[in-house]
């Protein structure tokens, strides 16, 4: 890893409402590449779509990047030598760049109206042309013709004079050589009639001004790259290198969409995925450190050290929620109980399980509860469901759990005996409880499981959870006693089905 300030990459999101996990993936790969080379990571906001771009949408992007820990060296809030970093504030620069190409005969004003364009396309389609193109009718207008159109009040767009022959190609750092016939390209628009730049034009002017050395972006932009290369050449500038990342797919290998789950990065934050886990997970989508390793947990610095663009896959970038859960679970287990408690508190408060302020004693008890659940937690939000039975006096017994464990003959008597013995204990630790439960099983000639399961249903209302003896200790003697008693009534058939209060 050598400091190489000459590596300059950028993330150029369009602020249209949310920060998509696909954009986060692109941002992360740019960031890893920049940090690996000691280069510069630039954030540029492509807000030329004035209707859809809002300050809130920009904030969502900044919040998303900050949440993931992707700091930018130039861009909004931090500024930099190539400010402004908002395309909406660079209009004059695009006008000037367009003038330059017009003056050099590399671009032209086109006065074709939207209606005429529509008619042109319809005619081409009628002739069986699948992707109709502008027919270049205004490519070589005389000054008189231009004046005549202007006199009609037509507002021109500025189009690029795409070469009519030859090929344009580049070597993608991930995909290898890509080439297109210039004939397949349109005389694409650079400036719209209202003076707004198009994406392809603004992106080249900005990448040029900001001295971008590597453009790392989604594969959906491959078809734009030849047009952008032609513009770079028209400006007489050396183009950057290009790397097109595979698009994120769902487990069914279709383009990732809401059908597969949340696509908004901050929804994952809300569900209780840790940023370090999301960072780790996203880094391994479409990239692996090679060497046939199966390691999946990487620290941030390790990823920076090992990241290489030529190890990025061309396809198969699957966003697999089960893998994200597994990685997040590892990071959750690594937290101290105090940290975990702190992170879970907002969820517990929102669910009304925990008060705004806690006494030291309450906090200590809560930490014991958290410690019991830490092992099986995959997302912070699960804590509410997992720990609900710890709060309140009574517990609601799930119907399935009741049918499975409280309806067998002898269960009422078994739980009544257990209740009596536990109530008589003068010390109520996990070890004390375990001794009683196992002793009773032995006495009755039952496997320990035959006592443990109905007891778990009695005190938690469900069939799965943390270790029974430990949770009973945390629950406390009184509550266990009350719940066992109530379960005896249910087992006798006297209690309410599926729950009691
Ligand atoms: N605004 C474009 C996007 O969000 C940027 C593409 C590029 O990186 O050139 O897809």
Short mmCIF file of C-alpha atoms and ligand atoms in Angstrom, two decimals:
data_model
loop_
_atom_site.label_atom_id
_atom_site.label_comp_id
_atom_site.label_asym_id
_atom_site.label_seq_id
_atom_site.Cartn_x
_atom_site.Cartn_y
_atom_site.Cartn_z
CA UNK A 1 0.00 0.00 0.00
CA UNK A 2 1.77 3.12 -1.14
CA UNK A 3 0.52 6.65 -0.72
CA UNK A 4 -0.52 7.62 -4.17
CA UNK A 5 -2.29 10.95 -4.19
CA UNK A 6 -2.53 10.58 -7.94
CA UNK A 7 -5.35 8.06 -7.50
CA UNK A 8 -8.53 10.13 -7.55
CA UNK A 9 -11.90 8.40 -7.59
CA UNK A 10 -15.39 9.66 -7.11
CA UNK A 11 -18.82 8.58 -6.11
CA UNK A 12 -21.42 10.53 -8.04
CA UNK A 13 -24.88 9.74 -6.71
CA UNK A 14 -28.09 11.31 -7.96
CA UNK A 15 -30.10 12.39 -4.92
CA UNK A 16 -33.50 10.98 -5.70
CA UNK A 17 -34.86 10.07 -2.31
CA UNK A 18 -33.01 7.17 -0.83
CA UNK A 19 -29.54 5.72 -0.66
CA UNK A 20 -29.80 2.38 -2.42
CA UNK A 21 -27.64 -0.48 -1.17
CA UNK A 22 -26.31 -0.73 -4.75
CA UNK A 23 -25.04 2.86 -4.51
CA UNK A 24 -23.55 2.05 -1.12
CA UNK A 25 -21.74 -0.89 -2.74
CA UNK A 26 -20.32 1.37 -5.46
CA UNK A 27 -19.31 3.97 -2.87
CA UNK A 28 -17.62 1.32 -0.76
CA UNK A 29 -15.58 -0.07 -3.66
CA UNK A 30 -14.46 3.43 -4.64
CA UNK A 31 -13.54 4.15 -1.03
CA UNK A 32 -11.62 0.88 -0.62
CA UNK A 33 -9.73 1.53 -3.85
CA UNK A 34 -8.85 5.09 -2.81
CA UNK A 35 -7.78 4.08 0.70
CA UNK A 36 -5.80 1.10 -0.58
CA UNK A 37 -3.77 3.40 -2.81
CA UNK A 38 -3.61 6.30 -0.38
CA UNK A 39 -5.60 8.24 -2.96
CA UNK A 40 -8.48 10.69 -2.85
CA UNK A 41 -12.17 9.81 -2.58
CA UNK A 42 -14.46 12.52 -3.90
CA UNK A 43 -18.18 12.86 -3.39
CA UNK A 44 -20.03 14.70 -6.12
CA UNK A 45 -23.75 15.20 -6.09
CA UNK A 46 -25.38 14.78 -9.49
CA UNK A 47 -28.42 16.92 -8.83
CA UNK A 48 -29.20 18.15 -12.31
CA UNK A 49 -32.68 16.65 -12.14
CA UNK A 50 -34.09 19.68 -10.40
CA UNK A 51 -37.47 18.16 -9.73
CA UNK A 52 -36.26 15.02 -8.01
CA UNK A 53 -33.22 16.40 -6.21
CA UNK A 54 -33.99 17.69 -2.74
CA UNK A 55 -31.83 18.71 0.22
CA UNK A 56 -33.35 15.81 2.18
CA UNK A 57 -32.25 13.37 -0.50
CA UNK A 58 -28.72 14.75 -0.33
CA UNK A 59 -28.77 14.40 3.45
CA UNK A 60 -29.86 10.77 3.11
CA UNK A 61 -26.76 10.07 1.01
CA UNK A 62 -24.42 11.85 3.40
CA UNK A 63 -26.01 10.06 6.38
CA UNK A 64 -25.69 6.70 4.62
CA UNK A 65 -22.02 7.24 3.81
CA UNK A 66 -21.32 8.43 7.35
CA UNK A 67 -23.16 5.46 8.83
CA UNK A 68 -20.94 3.11 6.81
CA UNK A 69 -17.87 5.09 7.81
CA UNK A 70 -17.01 6.13 4.23
CA UNK A 71 -15.38 9.51 4.68
CA UNK A 72 -14.82 11.66 1.61
CA UNK A 73 -11.80 13.89 1.05
CA UNK A 74 -13.50 16.37 -1.24
CA UNK A 75 -17.18 17.11 -1.60
CA UNK A 76 -20.19 18.50 0.25
CA UNK A 77 -19.42 19.88 3.72
CA UNK A 78 -15.67 19.34 3.39
CA UNK A 79 -15.14 21.36 0.19
CA UNK A 80 -11.95 20.97 -1.82
CA UNK A 81 -9.89 22.46 -4.63
CA UNK A 82 -12.49 21.65 -7.29
CA UNK A 83 -15.60 23.03 -5.58
CA UNK A 84 -18.49 23.25 -6.05
CA UNK A 85 -19.25 19.53 -5.80
CA UNK A 86 -22.93 19.92 -6.65
CA UNK A 87 -23.69 19.76 -10.36
CA UNK A 88 -26.55 22.21 -9.88
CA UNK A 89 -23.92 24.82 -8.98
CA UNK A 90 -21.73 24.10 -11.99
CA UNK A 91 -24.12 25.17 -14.74
CA UNK A 92 -21.90 27.99 -15.99
CA UNK A 93 -19.03 25.56 -16.38
CA UNK A 94 -21.12 23.22 -18.55
CA UNK A 95 -22.25 26.14 -20.73
CA UNK A 96 -18.66 27.17 -21.18
CA UNK A 97 -17.56 23.63 -22.03
CA UNK A 98 -20.35 23.36 -24.58
CA UNK A 99 -19.31 26.68 -26.12
CA UNK A 100 -15.81 25.33 -26.46
CA UNK A 101 -16.96 22.29 -28.41
CA UNK A 102 -19.33 24.42 -30.53
CA UNK A 103 -16.52 26.85 -31.37
CA UNK A 104 -14.30 23.98 -32.41
CA UNK A 105 -16.96 22.45 -34.62
CA UNK A 106 -17.23 19.33 -32.41
CA UNK A 107 -20.79 20.02 -31.38
CA UNK A 108 -23.78 21.71 -32.99
CA UNK A 109 -27.09 23.31 -32.19
CA UNK A 110 -30.05 21.22 -33.13
CA UNK A 111 -33.41 22.93 -33.54
CA UNK A 112 -35.50 19.83 -34.07
CA UNK A 113 -38.63 20.12 -31.95
CA UNK A 114 -39.83 17.32 -29.65
CA UNK A 115 -42.77 16.76 -32.04
CA UNK A 116 -40.45 16.42 -35.01
CA UNK A 117 -38.28 14.02 -33.06
CA UNK A 118 -41.30 11.93 -32.18
CA UNK A 119 -42.38 11.83 -35.79
CA UNK A 120 -38.86 10.86 -36.87
CA UNK A 121 -38.80 7.99 -34.39
CA UNK A 122 -42.24 6.78 -35.40
CA UNK A 123 -41.15 6.68 -39.02
CA UNK A 124 -38.01 4.74 -38.17
CA UNK A 125 -40.01 2.28 -36.10
CA UNK A 126 -42.44 1.85 -38.98
CA UNK A 127 -39.44 0.88 -41.07
CA UNK A 128 -38.58 -1.81 -38.56
CA UNK A 129 -35.76 0.03 -36.79
CA UNK A 130 -35.83 -1.13 -33.17
CA UNK A 131 -33.84 1.64 -31.53
CA UNK A 132 -34.51 4.79 -33.52
CA UNK A 133 -31.85 7.49 -33.57
CA UNK A 134 -31.70 11.17 -34.28
CA UNK A 135 -31.12 11.41 -38.02
CA UNK A 136 -28.55 14.21 -37.74
CA UNK A 137 -30.66 16.56 -39.84
CA UNK A 138 -29.19 19.66 -38.20
CA UNK A 139 -25.57 18.49 -38.06
CA UNK A 140 -24.44 20.81 -40.82
CA UNK A 141 -26.80 23.77 -40.82
CA UNK A 142 -25.68 26.96 -42.51
CA UNK A 143 -25.71 30.16 -40.43
CA UNK A 144 -28.73 31.31 -42.46
CA UNK A 145 -30.66 28.14 -41.65
CA UNK A 146 -29.82 28.57 -37.98
CA UNK A 147 -31.08 32.15 -38.02
CA UNK A 148 -34.28 31.07 -39.67
CA UNK A 149 -34.96 28.49 -36.94
CA UNK A 150 -34.10 31.05 -34.27
CA UNK A 151 -36.52 33.49 -35.86
CA UNK A 152 -39.22 30.83 -35.44
CA UNK A 153 -38.47 30.96 -31.71
CA UNK A 154 -37.09 27.44 -31.56
CA UNK A 155 -34.89 26.67 -28.54
CA UNK A 156 -31.97 24.54 -29.63
CA UNK A 157 -30.30 21.68 -27.82
CA UNK A 158 -26.55 21.18 -28.23
CA UNK A 159 -25.57 17.83 -29.73
CA UNK A 160 -22.24 16.11 -30.00
CA UNK A 161 -20.84 15.47 -33.48
CA UNK A 162 -20.22 11.80 -33.02
CA UNK A 163 -17.67 10.50 -35.54
CA UNK A 164 -19.43 8.68 -38.36
CA UNK A 165 -16.75 6.04 -38.77
CA UNK A 166 -14.26 4.19 -36.62
CA UNK A 167 -14.57 2.45 -33.30
CA UNK A 168 -14.31 3.56 -29.71
CA UNK A 169 -12.96 1.17 -27.15
CA UNK A 170 -11.40 0.85 -23.75
CA UNK A 171 -10.05 -1.84 -21.49
CA UNK A 172 -12.30 -2.20 -18.52
CA UNK A 173 -10.29 -3.05 -15.41
CA UNK A 174 -12.82 -5.71 -14.51
CA UNK A 175 -14.21 -6.80 -17.86
CA UNK A 176 -11.34 -6.43 -20.29
CA UNK A 177 -11.64 -4.90 -23.76
CA UNK A 178 -14.95 -3.33 -24.80
CA UNK A 179 -15.43 -1.74 -28.21
CA UNK A 180 -18.29 -0.21 -30.14
CA UNK A 181 -18.70 1.00 -33.69
CA UNK A 182 -19.17 4.75 -33.64
CA UNK A 183 -21.94 4.20 -36.17
CA UNK A 184 -24.02 2.68 -33.40
CA UNK A 185 -23.85 5.89 -31.39
CA UNK A 186 -26.19 8.81 -31.68
CA UNK A 187 -25.34 12.49 -31.93
CA UNK A 188 -26.27 12.61 -28.26
CA UNK A 189 -27.45 15.75 -26.52
CA UNK A 190 -24.97 17.68 -24.36
CA UNK A 191 -27.17 20.58 -23.29
CA UNK A 192 -30.94 20.47 -23.18
CA UNK A 193 -33.07 23.31 -24.54
CA UNK A 194 -33.33 24.78 -21.03
CA UNK A 195 -29.54 24.82 -20.73
CA UNK A 196 -29.31 21.88 -18.33
CA UNK A 197 -26.48 19.47 -19.11
CA UNK A 198 -27.20 15.81 -19.77
CA UNK A 199 -25.66 13.17 -17.54
CA UNK A 200 -23.02 12.13 -20.10
CA UNK A 201 -21.85 15.68 -20.65
CA UNK A 202 -21.78 16.86 -17.04
CA UNK A 203 -20.05 13.71 -15.88
CA UNK A 204 -17.18 14.16 -18.35
CA UNK A 205 -16.73 17.86 -17.63
CA UNK A 206 -16.66 17.13 -13.90
CA UNK A 207 -14.44 14.05 -14.09
CA UNK A 208 -12.07 16.11 -16.22
CA UNK A 209 -12.08 19.14 -13.90
CA UNK A 210 -11.74 16.96 -10.81
CA UNK A 211 -8.87 15.02 -12.38
CA UNK A 212 -10.49 11.67 -11.85
CA UNK A 213 -8.10 8.81 -12.60
CA UNK A 214 -10.44 5.83 -12.20
CA UNK A 215 -14.17 5.71 -12.79
CA UNK A 216 -15.61 2.86 -10.75
CA UNK A 217 -19.35 2.50 -11.19
CA UNK A 218 -22.18 0.09 -11.94
CA UNK A 219 -22.27 -1.97 -15.11
CA UNK A 220 -25.46 -0.19 -16.13
CA UNK A 221 -23.15 2.62 -17.28
CA UNK A 222 -21.07 0.52 -19.71
CA UNK A 223 -23.03 1.78 -22.70
CA UNK A 224 -22.34 5.38 -21.65
CA UNK A 225 -18.60 4.91 -21.52
CA UNK A 226 -17.87 5.11 -25.30
CA UNK A 227 -19.81 8.37 -25.51
CA UNK A 228 -17.88 9.73 -22.56
CA UNK A 229 -14.57 8.62 -24.09
CA UNK A 230 -15.41 10.48 -27.30
CA UNK A 231 -16.04 13.59 -25.24
CA UNK A 232 -12.76 13.20 -23.37
CA UNK A 233 -11.00 13.04 -26.73
CA UNK A 234 -12.93 16.02 -28.08
CA UNK A 235 -11.65 18.03 -25.12
CA UNK A 236 -8.14 16.78 -25.82
CA UNK A 237 -7.87 15.28 -22.36
CA UNK A 238 -6.56 11.90 -21.21
CA UNK A 239 -9.48 9.76 -20.09
CA UNK A 240 -9.50 7.90 -16.77
CA UNK A 241 -9.52 4.14 -16.50
CA UNK A 242 -12.90 2.50 -16.15
CA UNK A 243 -14.08 -0.33 -13.96
CA UNK A 244 -17.69 -1.44 -14.16
CA UNK A 245 -18.94 -3.26 -11.10
CA UNK A 246 -21.48 -6.05 -11.33
CA UNK A 247 -25.01 -4.99 -10.38
CA UNK A 248 -26.41 -6.40 -7.17
CA UNK A 249 -28.71 -9.38 -7.58
CA UNK A 250 -31.21 -11.05 -5.30
CA UNK A 251 -30.69 -14.73 -4.38
CA UNK A 252 -32.80 -15.62 -7.44
CA UNK A 253 -30.17 -13.88 -9.58
CA UNK A 254 -32.61 -11.20 -10.68
CA UNK A 255 -31.75 -7.55 -10.29
CA UNK A 256 -32.00 -6.62 -6.60
CA UNK A 257 -35.33 -4.97 -5.91
CA UNK A 258 -37.85 -4.41 -3.16
CA UNK A 259 -39.19 -7.91 -3.84
CA UNK A 260 -36.04 -9.24 -2.20
CA UNK A 261 -36.19 -7.03 0.90
CA UNK A 262 -35.16 -3.53 1.82
CA UNK A 263 -33.02 -1.70 -0.74
CA UNK A 264 -32.62 1.47 1.28
CA UNK A 265 -29.34 1.38 3.18
CA UNK A 266 -30.74 3.22 6.18
CA UNK A 267 -33.54 0.66 6.55
CA UNK A 268 -30.81 -1.81 7.43
CA UNK A 269 -29.48 0.59 10.03
CA UNK A 270 -33.00 0.82 11.48
CA UNK A 271 -33.35 -2.97 11.65
CA UNK A 272 -30.23 -3.18 13.72
CA UNK A 273 -27.47 -4.20 11.38
CA UNK A 274 -24.19 -2.79 12.61
CA UNK A 275 -22.32 -0.55 10.17
CA UNK A 276 -19.16 -2.65 10.50
CA UNK A 277 -21.14 -5.75 9.55
CA UNK A 278 -22.76 -4.04 6.56
CA UNK A 279 -19.35 -2.76 5.48
CA UNK A 280 -17.88 -6.26 5.71
CA UNK A 281 -20.87 -7.79 3.91
CA UNK A 282 -20.94 -5.27 1.04
CA UNK A 283 -17.19 -5.62 0.50
CA UNK A 284 -17.64 -9.34 -0.14
CA UNK A 285 -20.34 -8.87 -2.77
CA UNK A 286 -18.66 -9.37 -6.13
CA UNK A 287 -15.22 -9.34 -4.56
CA UNK A 288 -13.18 -11.84 -2.62
CA UNK A 289 -9.59 -11.66 -1.52
CA UNK A 290 -8.77 -14.73 -3.61
CA UNK A 291 -6.60 -17.64 -2.63
CA UNK A 292 -9.64 -19.86 -2.11
CA UNK A 293 -10.12 -18.59 1.43
CA UNK A 294 -13.39 -19.15 3.19
CA UNK A 295 -12.87 -16.39 5.74
CA UNK A 296 -15.83 -14.03 5.79
CA UNK A 297 -15.08 -11.70 8.66
CA UNK A 298 -12.66 -8.95 7.83
CA UNK A 299 -11.74 -5.86 9.72
CA UNK A 300 -11.96 -2.59 7.85
CA UNK A 301 -8.16 -2.16 7.68
CA UNK A 302 -7.77 -5.68 6.40
CA UNK A 303 -10.20 -4.98 3.59
CA UNK A 304 -8.37 -1.77 2.71
CA UNK A 305 -5.09 -3.64 2.61
CA UNK A 306 -6.36 -6.49 0.48
CA UNK A 307 -8.81 -4.84 -1.89
CA UNK A 308 -7.96 -5.13 -5.58
CA UNK A 309 -10.10 -4.15 -8.53
CA UNK A 310 -8.85 -7.02 -10.68
CA UNK A 311 -10.37 -9.44 -8.19
CA UNK A 312 -13.84 -8.03 -8.70
CA UNK A 313 -16.17 -10.51 -10.37
CA UNK A 314 -17.90 -9.74 -13.65
CA UNK A 315 -21.19 -11.15 -12.46
CA UNK A 316 -22.93 -12.95 -9.65
CA UNK A 317 -22.95 -10.16 -7.09
CA UNK A 318 -25.63 -11.66 -4.91
CA UNK A 319 -27.04 -9.67 -2.01
CA UNK A 320 -27.85 -12.55 0.31
CA UNK A 321 -29.69 -11.53 3.45
CA UNK A 322 -28.88 -14.79 5.19
CA UNK A 323 -25.21 -14.05 4.81
CA UNK A 324 -25.73 -10.52 6.07
CA UNK A 325 -27.53 -11.94 9.13
CA UNK A 326 -24.70 -14.38 9.77
CA UNK A 327 -22.05 -11.66 9.51
CA UNK A 328 -24.06 -9.27 11.66
CA UNK A 329 -24.50 -11.99 14.31
CA UNK A 330 -20.71 -12.30 14.53
CA UNK A 331 -20.32 -8.56 15.04
CA UNK A 332 -23.12 -8.52 17.62
CA UNK A 333 -21.44 -11.29 19.58
CA UNK A 334 -18.23 -9.29 19.63
CA UNK A 335 -19.84 -6.37 21.46
CA UNK A 336 -19.44 -5.99 25.18
CA UNK A 337 -22.70 -6.51 27.06
CA UNK A 338 -22.71 -2.83 27.96
CA UNK A 339 -22.37 -1.85 24.29
CA UNK A 340 -25.05 -4.30 23.26
CA UNK A 341 -27.41 -2.98 25.95
CA UNK A 342 -26.84 0.58 24.82
CA UNK A 343 -27.66 -0.36 21.22
CA UNK A 344 -30.75 -2.36 22.19
CA UNK A 345 -32.22 0.27 24.50
CA UNK A 346 -33.88 2.37 21.77
CA UNK A 347 -35.70 -0.74 20.46
CA UNK A 348 -36.83 -1.77 23.94
CA UNK A 349 -37.99 1.76 24.77
CA UNK A 350 -39.90 2.09 21.53
CA UNK A 351 -41.66 -1.21 22.30
CA UNK A 352 -42.58 0.16 25.72
CA UNK A 353 -40.67 -2.59 27.54
CA UNK A 354 -38.18 -0.29 29.22
CA UNK A 355 -38.58 3.17 30.76
CA UNK A 356 -36.72 6.23 29.55
CA UNK A 357 -34.54 6.30 32.66
CA UNK A 358 -33.17 3.28 34.43
CA UNK A 359 -31.90 2.89 37.98
CA UNK A 360 -28.45 1.31 38.27
CA UNK A 361 -30.13 -1.85 39.49
CA UNK A 362 -32.49 -1.97 36.53
CA UNK A 363 -29.61 -1.44 34.14
CA UNK A 364 -27.64 -4.23 35.73
CA UNK A 365 -30.60 -6.57 35.41
CA UNK A 366 -31.11 -5.51 31.80
CA UNK A 367 -27.49 -6.31 31.03
CA UNK A 368 -28.06 -9.80 32.38
CA UNK A 369 -31.00 -10.19 30.03
CA UNK A 370 -28.93 -8.92 27.08
CA UNK A 371 -26.08 -11.28 27.92
CA UNK A 372 -28.51 -14.20 27.72
CA UNK A 373 -29.75 -13.20 24.24
CA UNK A 374 -26.48 -12.07 22.70
CA UNK A 375 -25.63 -15.47 21.25
CA UNK A 376 -28.70 -15.85 19.08
CA UNK A 377 -29.28 -12.26 18.04
CA UNK A 378 -28.95 -11.57 14.31
CA UNK A 379 -30.42 -8.05 14.25
CA UNK A 380 -30.90 -5.60 17.08
CA UNK A 381 -34.62 -5.27 16.38
CA UNK A 382 -35.09 -8.95 17.29
CA UNK A 383 -34.34 -8.08 20.89
CA UNK A 384 -37.93 -6.95 21.45
CA UNK A 385 -39.47 -10.27 20.52
CA UNK A 386 -36.69 -12.29 22.14
CA UNK A 387 -36.94 -10.58 25.51
CA UNK A 388 -40.60 -9.69 25.82
CA UNK A 389 -41.18 -12.48 28.33
CA UNK A 390 -38.62 -10.98 30.70
CA UNK A 391 -40.80 -7.96 31.25
CA UNK A 392 -44.10 -7.88 33.08
CA UNK A 393 -45.41 -10.39 35.56
CA UNK A 394 -47.39 -12.77 33.41
CA UNK A 395 -46.51 -14.37 30.17
CA UNK A 396 -48.63 -15.30 27.22
CA UNK A 397 -48.25 -18.94 26.25
CA UNK A 398 -48.05 -19.59 22.53
CA UNK A 399 -50.76 -22.00 21.47
CA UNK A 400 -48.36 -24.27 19.63
CA UNK A 401 -46.10 -24.45 22.68
CA UNK A 402 -49.08 -25.25 24.93
CA UNK A 403 -50.26 -28.05 22.69
CA UNK A 404 -46.81 -29.51 22.40
CA UNK A 405 -45.74 -29.46 26.04
CA UNK A 406 -48.59 -28.72 28.43
CA UNK A 407 -51.22 -31.21 27.30
CA UNK A 408 -49.45 -34.46 28.13
CA UNK A 409 -50.84 -36.50 30.99
CA UNK A 410 -48.99 -35.86 34.23
CA UNK A 411 -47.70 -32.43 33.18
CA UNK A 412 -49.84 -30.53 35.69
CA UNK A 413 -48.57 -32.68 38.52
CA UNK A 414 -44.98 -32.43 37.30
CA UNK A 415 -45.09 -28.62 37.14
CA UNK A 416 -46.90 -28.41 40.50
CA UNK A 417 -44.15 -30.44 42.16
CA UNK A 418 -41.47 -28.36 40.46
CA UNK A 419 -43.24 -25.21 41.56
CA UNK A 420 -43.26 -26.35 45.18
CA UNK A 421 -39.59 -27.32 45.16
CA UNK A 422 -38.42 -24.12 43.45
CA UNK A 423 -40.52 -22.00 45.79
CA UNK A 424 -38.76 -23.64 48.73
CA UNK A 425 -35.27 -22.72 47.50
CA UNK A 426 -33.41 -20.18 49.59
CA UNK A 427 -30.91 -19.50 46.84
CA UNK A 428 -32.16 -19.16 43.27
CA UNK A 429 -29.12 -19.46 41.02
CA UNK A 430 -28.97 -21.30 37.71
CA UNK A 431 -27.07 -24.11 39.44
CA UNK A 432 -29.72 -24.42 42.19
CA UNK A 433 -32.52 -24.47 39.64
CA UNK A 434 -30.73 -27.03 37.50
CA UNK A 435 -30.26 -29.35 40.47
CA UNK A 436 -33.98 -29.27 41.25
CA UNK A 437 -35.05 -29.81 37.63
CA UNK A 438 -32.66 -32.68 37.00
CA UNK A 439 -33.39 -34.25 40.37
CA UNK A 440 -37.10 -34.27 39.65
CA UNK A 441 -36.56 -35.80 36.21
CA UNK A 442 -34.47 -38.57 37.67
CA UNK A 443 -36.98 -39.29 40.42
CA UNK A 444 -39.75 -39.67 37.88
CA UNK A 445 -37.63 -41.70 35.44
CA UNK A 446 -37.89 -38.99 32.80
CA UNK A 447 -35.24 -37.54 30.53
CA UNK A 448 -34.23 -34.03 31.63
CA UNK A 449 -35.70 -32.68 28.38
CA UNK A 450 -39.17 -33.91 29.43
CA UNK A 451 -39.03 -31.53 32.38
CA UNK A 452 -37.05 -28.74 30.76
CA UNK A 453 -39.43 -28.23 27.82
CA UNK A 454 -42.70 -27.83 29.73
CA UNK A 455 -40.88 -25.65 32.26
CA UNK A 456 -39.58 -23.41 29.51
CA UNK A 457 -43.11 -23.11 28.08
CA UNK A 458 -44.40 -22.29 31.55
CA UNK A 459 -41.95 -19.51 32.30
CA UNK A 460 -41.36 -18.03 28.81
CA UNK A 461 -44.51 -19.02 26.90
CA UNK A 462 -42.46 -20.43 24.05
CA UNK A 463 -40.35 -23.38 23.02
CA UNK A 464 -37.07 -21.69 22.13
CA UNK A 465 -34.89 -19.23 23.94
CA UNK A 466 -31.72 -18.94 25.94
CA UNK A 467 -30.54 -21.54 28.45
CA UNK A 468 -33.45 -22.35 30.77
CA UNK A 469 -31.68 -22.30 34.13
CA UNK A 470 -29.86 -19.05 33.38
CA UNK A 471 -32.99 -17.30 32.19
CA UNK A 472 -34.93 -18.48 35.24
CA UNK A 473 -32.29 -17.04 37.50
CA UNK A 474 -32.57 -13.68 35.74
CA UNK A 475 -36.35 -13.88 35.74
CA UNK A 476 -36.26 -14.37 39.50
CA UNK A 477 -37.89 -16.78 41.91
CA UNK A 478 -41.12 -14.92 42.37
CA UNK A 479 -41.96 -14.54 38.73
CA UNK A 480 -40.97 -18.13 37.94
CA UNK A 481 -43.12 -19.31 40.77
CA UNK A 482 -46.15 -17.35 39.65
CA UNK A 483 -45.78 -18.48 36.03
CA UNK A 484 -45.35 -22.14 36.98
CA UNK A 485 -48.48 -21.96 39.07
CA UNK A 486 -50.43 -20.45 36.22
CA UNK A 487 -49.10 -23.12 33.86
CA UNK A 488 -50.32 -25.83 36.18
CA UNK A 489 -53.82 -24.44 35.72
CA UNK A 490 -53.35 -24.38 31.95
CA UNK A 491 -52.06 -27.96 31.96
CA UNK A 492 -55.09 -29.05 33.95
CA UNK A 493 -57.21 -27.51 31.25
CA UNK A 494 -58.48 -24.86 33.63
CA UNK A 495 -56.45 -22.02 32.19
CA UNK A 496 -57.23 -20.00 29.12
CA UNK A 497 -56.15 -21.63 25.93
CA UNK A 498 -53.09 -20.04 24.41
CA UNK A 499 -52.50 -17.74 27.30
CA UNK A 500 -53.67 -16.38 30.55
CA UNK A 501 -53.42 -13.28 32.54
N1 LIG B 1 -25.28 9.82 -11.20
C1 LIG B 1 -24.86 8.59 -11.79
C2 LIG B 1 -25.52 7.45 -11.05
O1 LIG B 1 -25.96 7.65 -9.93
C3 LIG B 1 -23.35 8.47 -11.74
C4 LIG B 1 -22.79 7.47 -12.65
C5 LIG B 1 -21.30 7.59 -12.75
O2 LIG B 1 -20.64 7.21 -11.77
O3 LIG B 1 -20.81 8.05 -13.77
O4 LIG B 1 -25.67 6.38 -11.56
#
